[in-house]
PDB file of C-alpha atoms in Angstrom:
ATOM      1  CA  MET A 143      30.333 -11.049  30.920  1.00 74.00           C
ATOM      2  CA  ILE A 144      27.517 -11.161  28.337  1.00 82.00           C
ATOM      3  CA  PHE A 145      23.819 -11.403  29.193  1.00 83.00           C
ATOM      4  CA  ASN A 146      20.918 -12.086  26.853  1.00 85.00           C
ATOM      5  CA  LEU A 147      18.291  -9.508  27.830  1.00 86.00           C
ATOM      6  CA  SER A 148      15.661 -10.566  25.266  1.00 85.00           C
ATOM      7  CA  SER A 149      13.242 -11.737  27.943  1.00 88.00           C
ATOM      8  CA  LEU A 150      13.358  -8.251  29.520  1.00 89.00           C
ATOM      9  CA  MET A 151      12.219  -6.440  26.353  1.00 88.00           C
ATOM     10  CA  LEU A 152       8.667  -5.377  25.644  1.00 90.00           C
ATOM     11  CA  ASP A 153       7.133  -5.923  22.216  1.00 86.00           C
ATOM     12  CA  ASP A 154       7.878  -2.308  21.266  1.00 87.00           C
ATOM     13  CA  GLY A 155      11.595  -2.799  21.965  1.00 83.00           C
ATOM     14  CA  THR A 156      11.659  -1.082  25.373  1.00 88.00           C
ATOM     15  CA  LEU A 157      14.145  -2.686  27.765  1.00 88.00           C
ATOM     16  CA  ILE A 158      12.918  -3.085  31.361  1.00 90.00           C
ATOM     17  CA  TRP A 159      16.039  -3.903  33.378  1.00 88.00           C
ATOM     18  CA  ASN A 160      17.180  -2.961  36.850  1.00 88.00           C
ATOM     19  CA  ILE A 161      20.754  -2.357  35.734  1.00 87.00           C
ATOM     20  CA  PRO A 162      23.445  -3.398  38.218  1.00 87.00           C
ATOM     21  CA  GLU A 163      26.186  -0.899  38.942  1.00 90.00           C
ATOM     22  CA  GLY A 164      29.040  -0.876  36.481  1.00 89.00           C
ATOM     23  CA  LYS A 165      29.772   0.001  32.899  1.00 91.00           C
ATOM     24  CA  TRP A 166      27.562  -1.801  30.351  1.00 89.00           C
ATOM     25  CA  VAL A 167      27.279  -1.926  26.583  1.00 88.00           C
ATOM     26  CA  ILE A 168      23.722  -2.694  25.500  1.00 87.00           C
ATOM     27  CA  THR A 169      23.339  -3.892  21.927  1.00 87.00           C
ATOM     28  CA  ARG A 170      20.067  -4.608  20.167  1.00 85.00           C
ATOM     29  CA  TYR A 171      20.232  -6.854  17.104  1.00 84.00           C
ATOM     30  CA  VAL A 172      17.633  -6.344  14.386  1.00 81.00           C
ATOM     31  CA  CYS A 173      17.182  -7.600  10.828  1.00 79.00           C
ATOM     32  CA  THR A 174      16.473  -5.069   8.110  1.00 78.00           C
ATOM     33  CA  ASN A 175      17.016  -4.690   4.385  1.00 78.00           C
ATOM     34  CA  THR A 176      20.370  -3.057   3.674  1.00 76.00           C
ATOM     35  CA  GLY A 177      18.983  -1.224   0.651  1.00 78.00           C
ATOM     36  CA  GLN A 178      21.942  -2.353  -1.456  1.00 79.00           C
ATOM     37  CA  LEU A 179      21.284  -1.878  -5.166  1.00 81.00           C
ATOM     38  CA  LEU A 180      22.547  -4.092  -7.982  1.00 78.00           C
ATOM     39  CA  TYR A 181      26.101  -3.221  -9.067  1.00 74.00           C
ATOM     40  CA  SER A 182      25.911  -4.357 -12.679  1.00 72.00           C
ATOM     41  CA  HIS A 183      22.542  -4.009 -14.319  1.00 74.00           C
ATOM     42  CA  SER A 184      20.866  -3.112 -17.558  1.00 76.00           C
ATOM     43  CA  ALA A 185      19.144   0.244 -17.900  1.00 79.00           C
ATOM     44  CA  ASN A 186      15.750  -1.201 -16.962  1.00 78.00           C
ATOM     45  CA  SER A 187      16.774  -3.623 -14.237  1.00 76.00           C
ATOM     46  CA  LYS A 188      18.358  -1.519 -11.538  1.00 80.00           C
ATOM     47  CA  GLY A 189      16.920  -2.176  -8.124  1.00 81.00           C
ATOM     48  CA  PRO A 190      17.667  -3.670  -4.706  1.00 84.00           C
ATOM     49  CA  MET A 191      19.317  -7.041  -4.156  1.00 85.00           C
ATOM     50  CA  ILE A 192      17.014  -9.937  -3.368  1.00 88.00           C
ATOM     51  CA  ASP A 193      17.398 -12.159  -0.306  1.00 90.00           C
ATOM     52  CA  HIS A 194      19.491 -14.906  -1.939  1.00 91.00           C
ATOM     53  CA  PHE A 195      19.039 -17.099   1.141  1.00 92.00           C
ATOM     54  CA  SER A 196      15.241 -17.292   0.713  1.00 94.00           C
ATOM     55  CA  ALA A 197      13.572 -19.747  -1.703  1.00 96.00           C
ATOM     56  CA  GLU A 198      10.478 -17.518  -1.636  1.00 96.00           C
ATOM     57  CA  ALA A 199      12.499 -14.475  -2.739  1.00 95.00           C
ATOM     58  CA  THR A 200      14.203 -16.481  -5.483  1.00 96.00           C
ATOM     59  CA  GLU A 201      10.852 -17.719  -6.777  1.00 97.00           C
ATOM     60  CA  ALA A 202       9.283 -14.241  -6.733  1.00 96.00           C
ATOM     61  CA  HIS A 203      12.291 -12.792  -8.542  1.00 94.00           C
ATOM     62  CA  LEU A 204      12.492 -15.423 -11.282  1.00 96.00           C
ATOM     63  CA  MET A 205       8.756 -15.697 -11.819  1.00 97.00           C
ATOM     64  CA  TYR A 206       8.597 -11.951 -12.453  1.00 94.00           C
ATOM     65  CA  PHE A 207      10.727 -12.517 -15.560  1.00 93.00           C
ATOM     66  CA  ILE A 208       9.371 -15.932 -16.554  1.00 96.00           C
ATOM     67  CA  GLU A 209       5.771 -14.709 -16.499  1.00 96.00           C
ATOM     68  CA  LYS A 210       6.692 -11.749 -18.737  1.00 95.00           C
ATOM     69  CA  LEU A 211       8.461 -14.106 -21.153  1.00 95.00           C
ATOM     70  CA  GLU A 212       5.581 -16.597 -21.202  1.00 95.00           C
ATOM     71  CA  ASN A 213       3.044 -13.826 -21.776  1.00 95.00           C
ATOM     72  CA  LYS A 214       5.010 -12.695 -24.844  1.00 95.00           C
ATOM     73  CA  LEU A 215       6.322 -16.020 -26.165  1.00 94.00           C
ATOM     74  CA  GLY A 216       3.958 -18.678 -24.858  1.00 92.00           C
ATOM     75  CA  ASN A 217       5.392 -22.077 -23.914  1.00 93.00           C
ATOM     76  CA  LEU A 218       9.128 -21.502 -23.486  1.00 94.00           C
ATOM     77  CA  ASN A 219       9.839 -25.121 -24.499  1.00 91.00           C
ATOM     78  CA  GLU A 220       8.891 -24.088 -28.020  1.00 92.00           C
ATOM     79  CA  THR A 221      11.224 -21.080 -28.286  1.00 93.00           C
ATOM     80  CA  ALA A 222      14.905 -20.519 -29.016  1.00 94.00           C
ATOM     81  CA  LEU A 223      15.356 -19.395 -25.394  1.00 93.00           C
ATOM     82  CA  LYS A 224      17.099 -22.241 -23.584  1.00 95.00           C
ATOM     83  CA  TYR A 225      18.299 -20.866 -20.238  1.00 94.00           C
ATOM     84  CA  LEU A 226      18.322 -17.935 -17.837  1.00 93.00           C
ATOM     85  CA  TYR A 227      21.653 -16.616 -16.657  1.00 91.00           C
ATOM     86  CA  GLY A 228      22.611 -15.180 -13.267  1.00 88.00           C
ATOM     87  CA  ASP A 229      25.636 -12.934 -12.952  1.00 82.00           C
ATOM     88  CA  SER A 230      28.103 -13.252 -10.091  1.00 81.00           C
ATOM     89  CA  TYR A 231      27.035 -12.773  -6.473  1.00 80.00           C
ATOM     90  CA  GLU A 232      28.108  -9.250  -5.530  1.00 77.00           C
ATOM     91  CA  VAL A 233      26.549  -8.411  -2.189  1.00 78.00           C
ATOM     92  CA  ARG A 234      28.465  -6.238   0.248  1.00 74.00           C
ATOM     93  CA  GLY A 235      28.257  -5.924   4.019  1.00 70.00           C
ATOM     94  CA  ASP A 236      26.613  -8.145   6.594  1.00 72.00           C
ATOM     95  CA  LEU A 237      24.902 -11.280   5.340  1.00 81.00           C
ATOM     96  CA  TRP A 238      21.658 -12.249   6.976  1.00 85.00           C
ATOM     97  CA  THR A 239      18.107 -13.317   6.251  1.00 90.00           C
ATOM     98  CA  PRO A 240      14.943 -13.242   8.375  1.00 90.00           C
ATOM     99  CA  LEU A 241      15.052 -17.059   8.090  1.00 90.00           C
ATOM    100  CA  MET A 242      18.480 -17.282   9.737  1.00 93.00           C
ATOM    101  CA  LYS A 243      17.491 -17.922  13.348  1.00 93.00           C
ATOM    102  CA  ASN A 244      15.224 -20.882  12.562  1.00 95.00           C
ATOM    103  CA  GLU A 245      17.375 -22.256   9.745  1.00 96.00           C
ATOM    104  CA  PHE A 246      20.505 -22.080  11.881  1.00 96.00           C
ATOM    105  CA  LYS A 247      18.855 -24.037  14.693  1.00 97.00           C
ATOM    106  CA  ASN A 248      17.394 -26.629  12.295  1.00 96.00           C
ATOM    107  CA  ARG A 249      20.779 -27.219  10.683  1.00 96.00           C
ATOM    108  CA  ASN A 250      23.098 -26.926  13.710  1.00 97.00           C
ATOM    109  CA  TRP A 251      20.898 -27.993  16.635  1.00 96.00           C
ATOM    110  CA  TYR A 252      21.583 -24.915  18.770  1.00 95.00           C
ATOM    111  CA  ASP A 253      20.350 -21.335  19.074  1.00 94.00           C
ATOM    112  CA  LEU A 254      22.571 -18.654  17.600  1.00 94.00           C
ATOM    113  CA  THR A 255      21.109 -15.848  19.747  1.00 92.00           C
ATOM    114  CA  PRO A 256      23.736 -16.097  22.529  1.00 92.00           C
ATOM    115  CA  PHE A 257      26.440 -15.895  19.852  1.00 94.00           C
ATOM    116  CA  LEU A 258      25.274 -12.684  18.152  1.00 93.00           C
ATOM    117  CA  PRO A 259      27.939 -10.608  19.986  1.00 94.00           C
ATOM    118  CA  VAL A 260      30.547 -12.586  17.996  1.00 94.00           C
ATOM    119  CA  PHE A 261      29.614 -10.353  15.028  1.00 91.00           C
ATOM    120  CA  ASP A 262      30.773  -7.373  17.114  1.00 91.00           C
ATOM    121  CA  GLY A 263      34.139  -8.993  17.852  1.00 92.00           C
ATOM    122  CA  TYR A 264      33.366 -10.571  21.230  1.00 93.00           C
ATOM    123  CA  VAL A 265      34.540 -14.030  22.244  1.00 94.00           C
ATOM    124  CA  ILE A 266      31.773 -16.260  23.616  1.00 93.00           C
ATOM    125  CA  MET A 267      32.886 -18.918  26.127  1.00 92.00           C
ATOM    126  CA  SER A 268      36.273 -19.470  24.446  1.00 94.00           C
ATOM    127  CA  PRO A 269      38.137 -18.703  21.227  1.00 95.00           C
ATOM    128  CA  GLU A 270      37.601 -22.317  20.120  1.00 97.00           C
ATOM    129  CA  ILE A 271      33.812 -22.235  20.666  1.00 96.00           C
ATOM    130  CA  THR A 272      33.611 -18.814  18.987  1.00 96.00           C
ATOM    131  CA  GLY A 273      35.515 -20.226  16.015  1.00 96.00           C
ATOM    132  CA  ARG A 274      33.170 -23.204  15.823  1.00 97.00           C
ATOM    133  CA  PHE A 275      30.165 -20.867  15.814  1.00 96.00           C
ATOM    134  CA  ARG A 276      31.702 -18.812  12.998  1.00 95.00           C
ATOM    135  CA  PHE A 277      32.213 -22.022  10.997  1.00 95.00           C
ATOM    136  CA  ASP A 278      28.587 -23.116  11.582  1.00 96.00           C
ATOM    137  CA  TYR A 279      27.320 -19.666  10.584  1.00 94.00           C
ATOM    138  CA  ARG A 280      29.342 -19.624   7.352  1.00 91.00           C
ATOM    139  CA  GLN A 281      28.227 -23.179   6.549  1.00 94.00           C
ATOM    140  CA  THR A 282      24.589 -22.219   7.117  1.00 95.00           C
ATOM    141  CA  LEU A 283      24.926 -19.227   4.772  1.00 92.00           C
ATOM    142  CA  SER A 284      26.475 -21.496   2.152  1.00 92.00           C
ATOM    143  CA  ASP A 285      23.781 -24.165   2.490  1.00 95.00           C
ATOM    144  CA  LEU A 286      20.976 -21.596   2.350  1.00 95.00           C
ATOM    145  CA  ILE A 287      22.149 -19.831  -0.799  1.00 93.00           C
ATOM    146  CA  ILE A 288      22.891 -23.109  -2.575  1.00 95.00           C
ATOM    147  CA  ASP A 289      19.557 -24.714  -1.633  1.00 96.00           C
ATOM    148  CA  ASN A 290      17.302 -21.654  -1.744  1.00 96.00           C
ATOM    149  CA  HIS A 291      18.820 -19.716  -4.621  1.00 96.00           C
ATOM    150  CA  TYR A 292      20.912 -21.756  -7.054  1.00 96.00           C
ATOM    151  CA  ALA A 293      19.146 -25.128  -6.766  1.00 97.00           C
ATOM    152  CA  LYS A 294      15.735 -23.472  -6.419  1.00 97.00           C
ATOM    153  CA  ALA A 295      16.349 -21.314  -9.510  1.00 97.00           C
ATOM    154  CA  ARG A 296      17.255 -24.402 -11.564  1.00 97.00           C
ATOM    155  CA  GLU A 297      14.091 -26.173 -10.367  1.00 97.00           C
ATOM    156  CA  ILE A 298      11.888 -23.176 -11.256  1.00 97.00           C
ATOM    157  CA  CYS A 299      13.485 -22.783 -14.696  1.00 97.00           C
ATOM    158  CA  ARG A 300      13.119 -26.476 -15.493  1.00 96.00           C
ATOM    159  CA  ASN A 301       9.440 -26.324 -14.545  1.00 96.00           C
ATOM    160  CA  HIS A 302       9.079 -23.707 -17.299  1.00 96.00           C
ATOM    161  CA  GLY A 303      11.128 -25.380 -20.022  1.00 95.00           C
ATOM    162  CA  LEU A 304      14.414 -23.619 -19.293  1.00 96.00           C
ATOM    163  CA  GLU A 305      17.744 -24.325 -17.662  1.00 96.00           C
ATOM    164  CA  PHE A 306      19.566 -22.106 -15.155  1.00 96.00           C
ATOM    165  CA  VAL A 307      23.200 -21.050 -15.344  1.00 94.00           C
ATOM    166  CA  ALA A 308      25.034 -18.642 -13.047  1.00 91.00           C
ATOM    167  CA  GLU A 309      28.464 -17.493 -12.025  1.00 86.00           C
ATOM    168  CA  ALA A 310      28.039 -19.413  -8.784  1.00 83.00           C
ATOM    169  CA  ALA A 311      31.708 -19.497  -7.895  1.00 75.00           C
ATOM    170  CA  GLY A 312      34.308 -16.961  -6.998  1.00 66.00           C
ATOM    171  CA  PRO A 313      37.598 -16.350  -5.276  1.00 62.00           C
ATOM    172  CA  GLY A 314      35.929 -15.623  -1.931  1.00 63.00           C
ATOM    173  CA  MET A 315      37.138 -13.210   0.709  1.00 62.00           C
ATOM    174  CA  PRO A 316      38.885 -10.827   0.716  1.00 63.00           C
ATOM    175  CA  VAL A 317      38.653 -10.459  -3.088  1.00 65.00           C
ATOM    176  CA  HIS A 318      34.949 -11.217  -3.430  1.00 66.00           C
ATOM    177  CA  ASN A 319      32.247 -11.704  -0.809  1.00 69.00           C
ATOM    178  CA  CYS A 320      31.061 -15.192  -1.842  1.00 73.00           C
ATOM    179  CA  PRO A 321      29.576 -16.876   1.247  1.00 79.00           C
ATOM    180  CA  PHE A 322      29.201 -20.298  -0.349  1.00 84.00           C
ATOM    181  CA  GLU A 323      31.137 -23.351  -1.451  1.00 84.00           C
ATOM    182  CA  SER A 324      32.010 -22.724  -5.096  1.00 84.00           C
ATOM    183  CA  LEU A 325      32.137 -26.355  -6.246  1.00 85.00           C
ATOM    184  CA  ARG A 326      28.873 -27.307  -4.596  1.00 90.00           C
ATOM    185  CA  SER A 327      27.063 -24.164  -5.767  1.00 89.00           C
ATOM    186  CA  SER A 328      28.282 -24.703  -9.325  1.00 89.00           C
ATOM    187  CA  GLY A 329      27.248 -28.351  -9.125  1.00 92.00           C
ATOM    188  CA  VAL A 330      23.548 -27.588  -8.566  1.00 94.00           C
ATOM    189  CA  LEU A 331      23.300 -25.497 -11.749  1.00 95.00           C
ATOM    190  CA  SER A 332      22.273 -26.842 -15.134  1.00 95.00           C
ATOM    191  CA  TRP A 333      25.880 -26.235 -16.240  1.00 91.00           C
ATOM    192  CA  PRO A 334      28.698 -24.916 -14.047  1.00 87.00           C
ATOM    193  CA  ARG A 335      30.130 -21.553 -14.966  1.00 83.00           C
ATOM    194  CA  GLY A 336      32.556 -19.157 -13.301  1.00 75.00           C
ATOM    195  CA  GLU A 337      34.491 -16.014 -14.010  1.00 74.00           C
ATOM    196  CA  PHE A 338      38.001 -14.624 -13.649  1.00 72.00           C
ATOM    197  CA  TRP A 339      39.716 -11.300 -14.098  1.00 70.00           C
ATOM    198  CA  TYR A 340      42.944 -10.622 -15.981  1.00 72.00           C
ATOM    199  CA  ASN A 341      44.982  -7.721 -14.573  1.00 70.00           C
TER     200      ASN A 341
END
């Protein structure tokens, strides 16, 4: 049996619960930056991954570079620079964003909180319902990265006289952790582009 104890927690995270007899596993779910650094980077661009599911993070990231370019080159429409390029999505581990709870509810019409134990391997209500939740979660991740990263990046670039291209496709799990629909993500770019490996 699984209980949601959120209403029994104080603001500082202290749980106030008169625990019934028995053996219990208490799990607290929090959202924090994983600290994952870029895998492939130039000498001056190493740093942590951005939140690819956040339009705000995408805008902050791209504008950092666009503002530097505009300061040096002026109006980018009048330069030989035609597009910005994003390498493949190479994020490891759990995929989450602080926006997830609200975005999931807006897109799926139900709260994901009771289903969080699914990420620890538990079945909620039934295997079928658990499977449906997993599908909705994966679809939400896909929609968020396509809307808030790839499409948003193209919009930002076009507002500054550029196009946006990225390796927004991939073989998916277990080869590559691409949590999005490759055709749709490639379709929101200025031009679709992918990658493959030989041997």
